[in-house]
PDB file of C-alpha atoms in Angstrom:
ATOM      1  CA  MET O   5     -69.667  42.018 -84.724  1.00 41.00           C
ATOM      2  CA  SER O   6     -71.603  44.923 -83.280  1.00 43.00           C
ATOM      3  CA  THR O   7     -73.248  45.104 -79.885  1.00 45.00           C
ATOM      4  CA  PRO O   8     -77.078  44.920 -80.101  1.00 42.00           C
ATOM      5  CA  ALA O   9     -78.462  48.432 -79.779  1.00 40.00           C
ATOM      6  CA  GLU O  10     -80.694  47.503 -76.844  1.00 40.00           C
ATOM      7  CA  LEU O  11     -77.640  46.588 -74.762  1.00 45.00           C
ATOM      8  CA  ILE O  12     -75.955  49.955 -75.221  1.00 47.00           C
ATOM      9  CA  GLN O  13     -76.844  52.443 -72.504  1.00 53.00           C
ATOM     10  CA  PRO O  14     -76.408  56.197 -73.102  1.00 55.00           C
ATOM     11  CA  ILE O  15     -74.045  57.950 -70.703  1.00 54.00           C
ATOM     12  CA  THR O  16     -73.060  61.524 -70.101  1.00 55.00           C
ATOM     13  CA  ILE O  17     -70.084  63.049 -68.340  1.00 48.00           C
ATOM     14  CA  GLU O  18     -72.412  64.542 -65.749  1.00 56.00           C
ATOM     15  CA  GLU O  19     -73.967  61.160 -64.944  1.00 67.00           C
ATOM     16  CA  GLU O  20     -70.603  59.479 -64.616  1.00 58.00           C
ATOM     17  CA  LEU O  21     -69.283  62.179 -62.293  1.00 57.00           C
ATOM     18  CA  LYS O  22     -72.182  61.506 -59.944  1.00 67.00           C
ATOM     19  CA  THR O  23     -71.137  57.891 -59.434  1.00 72.00           C
ATOM     20  CA  ASN O  24     -68.435  56.414 -57.249  1.00 76.00           C
ATOM     21  CA  HIS O  25     -67.393  53.794 -59.796  1.00 85.00           C
ATOM     22  CA  PHE O  26     -63.727  52.897 -60.029  1.00 92.00           C
ATOM     23  CA  ARG O  27     -62.594  52.477 -63.643  1.00 94.00           C
ATOM     24  CA  VAL O  28     -59.568  51.052 -65.406  1.00 97.00           C
ATOM     25  CA  VAL O  29     -58.836  52.236 -68.934  1.00 97.00           C
ATOM     26  CA  VAL O  30     -57.055  49.744 -71.194  1.00 98.00           C
ATOM     27  CA  PHE O  31     -55.244  50.988 -74.303  1.00 98.00           C
ATOM     28  CA  GLY O  32     -53.703  48.701 -76.926  1.00 97.00           C
ATOM     29  CA  SER O  33     -53.524  47.565 -80.531  1.00 96.00           C
ATOM     30  CA  ALA O  34     -56.590  46.721 -82.610  1.00 93.00           C
ATOM     31  CA  ARG O  35     -54.449  44.332 -84.699  1.00 94.00           C
ATOM     32  CA  ILE O  36     -53.700  41.683 -82.080  1.00 96.00           C
ATOM     33  CA  LYS O  37     -55.528  38.379 -82.655  1.00 96.00           C
ATOM     34  CA  LYS O  38     -57.185  36.017 -80.179  1.00 96.00           C
ATOM     35  CA  GLU O  39     -54.394  33.417 -80.349  1.00 97.00           C
ATOM     36  CA  ASP O  40     -51.781  36.023 -79.382  1.00 97.00           C
ATOM     37  CA  GLU O  41     -50.374  35.784 -75.844  1.00 97.00           C
ATOM     38  CA  ARG O  42     -50.892  39.527 -75.418  1.00 97.00           C
ATOM     39  CA  TYR O  43     -54.604  39.086 -76.145  1.00 98.00           C
ATOM     40  CA  LYS O  44     -54.757  36.309 -73.556  1.00 98.00           C
ATOM     41  CA  LEU O  45     -52.890  38.431 -70.991  1.00 98.00           C
ATOM     42  CA  THR O  46     -55.313  41.308 -71.478  1.00 98.00           C
ATOM     43  CA  TYR O  47     -58.297  38.964 -71.229  1.00 98.00           C
ATOM     44  CA  GLU O  48     -57.039  37.518 -67.943  1.00 98.00           C
ATOM     45  CA  LEU O  49     -56.322  40.936 -66.420  1.00 98.00           C
ATOM     46  CA  ALA O  50     -59.778  42.208 -67.395  1.00 98.00           C
ATOM     47  CA  LYS O  51     -61.365  39.079 -65.946  1.00 97.00           C
ATOM     48  CA  GLN O  52     -59.668  39.737 -62.607  1.00 97.00           C
ATOM     49  CA  ILE O  53     -60.663  43.399 -62.736  1.00 97.00           C
ATOM     50  CA  ALA O  54     -64.325  42.411 -63.100  1.00 97.00           C
ATOM     51  CA  LYS O  55     -64.091  40.010 -60.148  1.00 96.00           C
ATOM     52  CA  HIS O  56     -63.229  43.035 -57.992  1.00 95.00           C
ATOM     53  CA  ASP O  57     -66.315  44.928 -59.226  1.00 93.00           C
ATOM     54  CA  ILE O  58     -64.287  47.459 -61.215  1.00 95.00           C
ATOM     55  CA  ASP O  59     -65.468  49.028 -64.476  1.00 94.00           C
ATOM     56  CA  ILE O  60     -63.313  48.699 -67.579  1.00 96.00           C
ATOM     57  CA  VAL O  61     -63.022  51.246 -70.385  1.00 95.00           C
ATOM     58  CA  THR O  62     -61.574  50.636 -73.852  1.00 96.00           C
ATOM     59  CA  GLY O  63     -61.776  52.042 -77.343  1.00 94.00           C
ATOM     60  CA  GLY O  64     -64.496  49.479 -78.016  1.00 93.00           C
ATOM     61  CA  GLY O  65     -62.840  48.004 -81.088  1.00 92.00           C
ATOM     62  CA  PRO O  66     -61.106  44.697 -81.918  1.00 94.00           C
ATOM     63  CA  GLY O  67     -57.769  43.314 -80.716  1.00 96.00           C
ATOM     64  CA  ILE O  68     -56.648  44.313 -77.230  1.00 97.00           C
ATOM     65  CA  MET O  69     -59.854  46.298 -76.747  1.00 97.00           C
ATOM     66  CA  GLU O  70     -62.003  43.264 -77.479  1.00 97.00           C
ATOM     67  CA  ALA O  71     -59.841  41.127 -75.168  1.00 98.00           C
ATOM     68  CA  ALA O  72     -60.404  43.579 -72.312  1.00 98.00           C
ATOM     69  CA  ASN O  73     -64.170  43.892 -72.812  1.00 97.00           C
ATOM     70  CA  ALA O  74     -64.629  40.126 -73.317  1.00 97.00           C
ATOM     71  CA  GLY O  75     -62.501  39.212 -70.301  1.00 97.00           C
ATOM     72  CA  HIS O  76     -64.447  41.679 -68.198  1.00 97.00           C
ATOM     73  CA  HIS O  77     -67.743  40.047 -69.153  1.00 95.00           C
ATOM     74  CA  ALA O  78     -66.330  36.612 -68.330  1.00 95.00           C
ATOM     75  CA  GLY O  79     -65.170  37.618 -64.861  1.00 95.00           C
ATOM     76  CA  ARG O  80     -68.233  39.373 -63.520  1.00 91.00           C
ATOM     77  CA  ASN O  81     -69.951  36.681 -61.481  1.00 82.00           C
ATOM     78  CA  GLY O  82     -72.987  38.893 -61.065  1.00 80.00           C
ATOM     79  CA  ASN O  83     -70.977  41.913 -59.960  1.00 77.00           C
ATOM     80  CA  TYR O  84     -72.449  45.286 -60.842  1.00 81.00           C
ATOM     81  CA  CYS O  85     -69.763  46.739 -63.074  1.00 88.00           C
ATOM     82  CA  HIS O  86     -69.680  48.055 -66.632  1.00 88.00           C
ATOM     83  CA  SER O  87     -67.733  47.268 -69.779  1.00 92.00           C
ATOM     84  CA  ILE O  88     -67.487  50.623 -71.548  1.00 91.00           C
ATOM     85  CA  GLY O  89     -66.428  51.389 -75.109  1.00 92.00           C
ATOM     86  CA  ILE O  90     -65.375  54.859 -76.253  1.00 92.00           C
ATOM     87  CA  THR O  91     -65.479  54.407 -80.001  1.00 90.00           C
ATOM     88  CA  VAL O  92     -64.242  56.536 -82.878  1.00 87.00           C
ATOM     89  CA  ARG O  93     -64.561  56.335 -86.655  1.00 79.00           C
ATOM     90  CA  LEU O  94     -61.256  55.003 -88.029  1.00 73.00           C
ATOM     91  CA  PRO O  95     -60.364  53.453 -91.404  1.00 70.00           C
ATOM     92  CA  HIS O  96     -59.357  50.096 -89.896  1.00 64.00           C
ATOM     93  CA  GLU O  97     -61.968  49.865 -87.128  1.00 58.00           C
ATOM     94  CA  GLU O  98     -65.378  49.909 -88.756  1.00 60.00           C
ATOM     95  CA  ASN O  99     -67.183  47.880 -86.072  1.00 76.00           C
ATOM     96  CA  TYR O 100     -67.098  47.910 -82.311  1.00 85.00           C
ATOM     97  CA  ASN O 101     -66.816  44.645 -80.388  1.00 91.00           C
ATOM     98  CA  SER O 102     -69.732  42.648 -78.993  1.00 90.00           C
ATOM     99  CA  HIS O 103     -68.842  42.906 -75.281  1.00 93.00           C
ATOM    100  CA  LEU O 104     -69.948  46.444 -74.432  1.00 90.00           C
ATOM    101  CA  ASP O 105     -72.583  47.493 -71.905  1.00 87.00           C
ATOM    102  CA  VAL O 106     -72.096  51.187 -72.575  1.00 86.00           C
ATOM    103  CA  ARG O 107     -70.831  52.894 -75.704  1.00 86.00           C
ATOM    104  CA  LYS O 108     -70.120  56.486 -76.618  1.00 85.00           C
ATOM    105  CA  HIS O 109     -69.059  57.416 -80.129  1.00 86.00           C
ATOM    106  CA  PHE O 110     -66.741  60.192 -81.312  1.00 87.00           C
ATOM    107  CA  THR O 111     -65.716  61.429 -84.739  1.00 86.00           C
ATOM    108  CA  ARG O 112     -62.644  63.281 -83.427  1.00 85.00           C
ATOM    109  CA  PHE O 113     -59.760  61.386 -81.863  1.00 84.00           C
ATOM    110  CA  SER O 114     -58.813  64.339 -79.653  1.00 87.00           C
ATOM    111  CA  SER O 115     -62.259  64.645 -78.047  1.00 86.00           C
ATOM    112  CA  ARG O 116     -62.273  60.893 -77.500  1.00 89.00           C
ATOM    113  CA  LEU O 117     -58.961  61.117 -75.615  1.00 92.00           C
ATOM    114  CA  ASP O 118     -60.448  63.640 -73.205  1.00 88.00           C
ATOM    115  CA  GLN O 119     -63.391  61.313 -72.570  1.00 87.00           C
ATOM    116  CA  PHE O 120     -60.940  58.575 -71.582  1.00 91.00           C
ATOM    117  CA  MET O 121     -59.272  60.953 -69.145  1.00 90.00           C
ATOM    118  CA  VAL O 122     -62.578  61.858 -67.504  1.00 85.00           C
ATOM    119  CA  LEU O 123     -63.381  58.182 -66.919  1.00 88.00           C
ATOM    120  CA  SER O 124     -59.964  56.887 -65.841  1.00 91.00           C
ATOM    121  CA  ASP O 125     -58.735  56.027 -62.348  1.00 93.00           C
ATOM    122  CA  VAL O 126     -55.938  53.780 -63.630  1.00 97.00           C
ATOM    123  CA  VAL O 127     -54.574  53.456 -67.165  1.00 98.00           C
ATOM    124  CA  VAL O 128     -53.135  50.172 -68.459  1.00 98.00           C
ATOM    125  CA  VAL O 129     -51.122  50.440 -71.673  1.00 98.00           C
ATOM    126  CA  MET O 130     -50.772  47.197 -73.580  1.00 98.00           C
ATOM    127  CA  PRO O 131     -48.637  46.830 -76.729  1.00 97.00           C
ATOM    128  CA  GLY O 132     -49.811  48.931 -79.640  1.00 97.00           C
ATOM    129  CA  GLY O 133     -48.934  51.314 -82.431  1.00 95.00           C
ATOM    130  CA  VAL O 134     -49.172  55.042 -83.036  1.00 95.00           C
ATOM    131  CA  GLY O 135     -52.597  55.434 -81.417  1.00 93.00           C
ATOM    132  CA  THR O 136     -51.547  53.549 -78.294  1.00 96.00           C
ATOM    133  CA  CYS O 137     -48.357  55.608 -77.999  1.00 96.00           C
ATOM    134  CA  LEU O 138     -50.405  58.777 -78.326  1.00 96.00           C
ATOM    135  CA  GLU O 139     -52.800  57.600 -75.629  1.00 97.00           C
ATOM    136  CA  PHE O 140     -49.917  56.839 -73.269  1.00 97.00           C
ATOM    137  CA  PHE O 141     -48.128  60.144 -73.812  1.00 97.00           C
ATOM    138  CA  TYR O 142     -51.350  62.146 -73.621  1.00 96.00           C
ATOM    139  CA  THR O 143     -52.229  60.582 -70.269  1.00 96.00           C
ATOM    140  CA  TRP O 144     -48.707  61.139 -68.981  1.00 97.00           C
ATOM    141  CA  GLN O 145     -48.663  64.748 -70.221  1.00 95.00           C
ATOM    142  CA  LEU O 146     -51.921  65.615 -68.436  1.00 94.00           C
ATOM    143  CA  THR O 147     -50.695  64.134 -65.156  1.00 93.00           C
ATOM    144  CA  GLN O 148     -47.362  65.933 -65.503  1.00 94.00           C
ATOM    145  CA  VAL O 149     -48.962  69.357 -65.941  1.00 92.00           C
ATOM    146  CA  LYS O 150     -51.612  68.579 -63.301  1.00 89.00           C
ATOM    147  CA  HIS O 151     -54.616  68.820 -65.607  1.00 89.00           C
ATOM    148  CA  ILE O 152     -55.671  65.512 -64.069  1.00 88.00           C
ATOM    149  CA  SER O 153     -54.429  63.900 -60.885  1.00 88.00           C
ATOM    150  CA  ARG O 154     -51.457  61.543 -60.971  1.00 90.00           C
ATOM    151  CA  ILE O 155     -53.363  58.382 -61.772  1.00 94.00           C
ATOM    152  CA  PRO O 156     -51.243  55.226 -62.099  1.00 96.00           C
ATOM    153  CA  ILE O 157     -50.085  54.391 -65.621  1.00 98.00           C
ATOM    154  CA  ILE O 158     -49.138  50.728 -66.048  1.00 98.00           C
ATOM    155  CA  LEU O 159     -47.013  49.726 -69.051  1.00 98.00           C
ATOM    156  CA  MET O 160     -47.454  46.042 -69.875  1.00 97.00           C
ATOM    157  CA  GLY O 161     -45.353  44.126 -72.373  1.00 92.00           C
ATOM    158  CA  GLU O 162     -41.732  43.920 -73.449  1.00 91.00           C
ATOM    159  CA  MET O 163     -42.149  46.567 -76.155  1.00 93.00           C
ATOM    160  CA  TRP O 164     -42.360  49.300 -73.498  1.00 95.00           C
ATOM    161  CA  GLU O 165     -39.126  48.331 -71.734  1.00 93.00           C
ATOM    162  CA  GLY O 166     -36.943  49.889 -74.420  1.00 93.00           C
ATOM    163  CA  MET O 167     -39.017  53.061 -74.488  1.00 94.00           C
ATOM    164  CA  TYR O 168     -38.913  53.363 -70.705  1.00 94.00           C
ATOM    165  CA  ASP O 169     -35.128  53.005 -70.816  1.00 94.00           C
ATOM    166  CA  TRP O 170     -34.998  55.673 -73.524  1.00 95.00           C
ATOM    167  CA  ILE O 171     -37.066  58.062 -71.395  1.00 96.00           C
ATOM    168  CA  GLN O 172     -34.622  57.609 -68.531  1.00 95.00           C
ATOM    169  CA  ASN O 173     -31.484  57.804 -70.683  1.00 96.00           C
ATOM    170  CA  GLU O 174     -32.494  60.691 -72.922  1.00 97.00           C
ATOM    171  CA  PRO O 175     -35.072  63.274 -71.725  1.00 97.00           C
ATOM    172  CA  LEU O 176     -34.499  62.558 -68.022  1.00 97.00           C
ATOM    173  CA  LYS O 177     -30.697  62.600 -68.149  1.00 97.00           C
ATOM    174  CA  LYS O 178     -30.740  65.714 -70.318  1.00 97.00           C
ATOM    175  CA  GLY O 179     -32.977  67.552 -67.870  1.00 97.00           C
ATOM    176  CA  PHE O 180     -36.056  67.810 -70.079  1.00 97.00           C
ATOM    177  CA  ILE O 181     -38.182  66.042 -67.462  1.00 97.00           C
ATOM    178  CA  SER O 182     -37.839  65.494 -63.707  1.00 96.00           C
ATOM    179  CA  SER O 183     -37.480  62.143 -61.982  1.00 96.00           C
ATOM    180  CA  SER O 184     -40.763  62.850 -60.193  1.00 96.00           C
ATOM    181  CA  ASP O 185     -42.503  62.874 -63.582  1.00 96.00           C
ATOM    182  CA  LEU O 186     -42.014  59.096 -63.636  1.00 96.00           C
ATOM    183  CA  ASP O 187     -43.481  58.469 -60.180  1.00 96.00           C
ATOM    184  CA  ASN O 188     -46.900  57.402 -61.465  1.00 96.00           C
ATOM    185  CA  ILE O 189     -45.548  55.129 -64.225  1.00 97.00           C
ATOM    186  CA  SER O 190     -45.047  51.417 -63.498  1.00 96.00           C
ATOM    187  CA  THR O 191     -44.183  48.393 -65.593  1.00 95.00           C
ATOM    188  CA  ALA O 192     -45.821  44.996 -65.188  1.00 96.00           C
ATOM    189  CA  LYS O 193     -45.248  41.652 -66.887  1.00 95.00           C
ATOM    190  CA  THR O 194     -48.167  39.674 -65.452  1.00 96.00           C
ATOM    191  CA  ALA O 195     -51.836  40.233 -64.727  1.00 97.00           C
ATOM    192  CA  LYS O 196     -51.071  39.662 -61.047  1.00 97.00           C
ATOM    193  CA  GLU O 197     -48.519  42.488 -60.965  1.00 97.00           C
ATOM    194  CA  ALA O 198     -50.844  44.906 -62.737  1.00 98.00           C
ATOM    195  CA  LEU O 199     -53.806  43.969 -60.549  1.00 98.00           C
ATOM    196  CA  ALA O 200     -51.808  44.691 -57.388  1.00 98.00           C
ATOM    197  CA  ILE O 201     -51.211  48.272 -58.581  1.00 97.00           C
ATOM    198  CA  ILE O 202     -54.859  48.674 -59.547  1.00 98.00           C
ATOM    199  CA  LEU O 203     -56.177  47.405 -56.208  1.00 97.00           C
ATOM    200  CA  LYS O 204     -53.799  49.665 -54.280  1.00 96.00           C
ATOM    201  CA  GLU O 205     -55.264  52.672 -56.085  1.00 94.00           C
ATOM    202  CA  LYS O 206     -58.794  51.380 -55.519  1.00 94.00           C
ATOM    203  CA  ILE O 207     -58.214  51.306 -51.763  1.00 92.00           C
ATOM    204  CA  LEU O 208     -57.355  55.025 -51.933  1.00 88.00           C
ATOM    205  CA  HIS O 209     -60.385  55.682 -54.120  1.00 87.00           C
ATOM    206  CA  ASP O 210     -62.735  53.877 -51.734  1.00 86.00           C
ATOM    207  CA  SER O 211     -61.357  55.697 -48.703  1.00 85.00           C
ATOM    208  CA  ILE O 212     -62.522  59.142 -49.763  1.00 77.00           C
ATOM    209  CA  SER O 213     -65.928  60.673 -50.430  1.00 59.00           C
ATOM    210  CA  ASP O 214     -67.409  61.226 -53.873  1.00 59.00           C
ATOM    211  CA  SER O 215     -66.848  64.984 -53.795  1.00 51.00           C
ATOM    212  CA  ARG O 216     -63.187  64.559 -52.869  1.00 49.00           C
ATOM    213  CA  ILE O 217     -62.727  62.019 -55.653  1.00 55.00           C
ATOM    214  CA  ILE O 218     -63.899  64.584 -58.174  1.00 56.00           C
ATOM    215  CA  THR O 219     -61.628  67.259 -56.693  1.00 51.00           C
ATOM    216  CA  ARG O 220     -58.646  64.896 -56.603  1.00 54.00           C
ATOM    217  CA  LYS O 221     -59.140  63.557 -60.092  1.00 61.00           C
ATOM    218  CA  TYR O 222     -60.177  66.574 -62.155  1.00 58.00           C
ATOM    219  CA  LEU O 223     -57.797  69.416 -61.502  1.00 54.00           C
ATOM    220  CA  PHE O 224     -59.178  71.467 -64.381  1.00 50.00           C
ATOM    221  CA  ASP O 225     -62.595  73.005 -65.067  1.00 47.00           C
ATOM    222  CA  ILE O 226     -65.039  70.108 -65.364  1.00 43.00           C
ATOM    223  CA  THR O 227     -68.111  72.290 -65.830  1.00 43.00           C
ATOM    224  CA  SER O 228     -67.572  72.741 -69.571  1.00 48.00           C
ATOM    225  CA  PRO O 229     -68.890  69.778 -71.556  1.00 48.00           C
ATOM    226  CA  ILE O 230     -66.576  67.855 -73.851  1.00 47.00           C
ATOM    227  CA  PRO O 231     -67.811  68.248 -77.435  1.00 47.00           C
ATOM    228  CA  THR O 232     -68.988  64.934 -78.819  1.00 46.00           C
ATOM    229  CA  ASP O 233     -70.710  63.523 -81.851  1.00 44.00           C
ATOM    230  CA  THR O 234     -72.836  60.576 -80.828  1.00 37.00           C
ATOM    231  CA  LEU O 235     -73.770  57.860 -83.269  1.00 35.00           C
TER     232      LEU O 235
END
């Protein structure tokens, strides 16, 4: 189901940079169904995020993305926060979900990834496939090379435990990365654990002025617009 056009508000990078909103990006599989425990976990986390007046950002599609946007709507209680979808044209994701306040559409996956980075203060990575892995590694890469600040990356779900062990046992032990490269990566099994990490980062966010937030978060040139193709 698509979101009614009148509910979708246009946004620009420039407008978003002028706000002091705190945002959590949630990545995860489009193939996970409502009865799945991972869908329910995502829904509950997003619900708690909304209760703390925090924006949520997803790919705007089905599965984990729908769980996050729907849970966010359910948890608002009149709070002024947004459920944002950064959509892209993919073979298996023809429609965006019906729980978006704001949507921005891309035809290129790479440009879409940069939009996520501009909007993120925390990244939560739920179980997923190739796209989710790419989103995790892209976020991690940009924090490692200081193109964005070292925002927290939260890996949720058992599927990441093996990969995290592999990172420690292979590239770290062989000297391809430094132990400090893992400082901003956490694992969480429950919504409560993930929320604690998110709220800790929000306290830091709320303690500094808007201009310092921009300086802290965007360590590259933010004056050049990201190329987009809007729907």
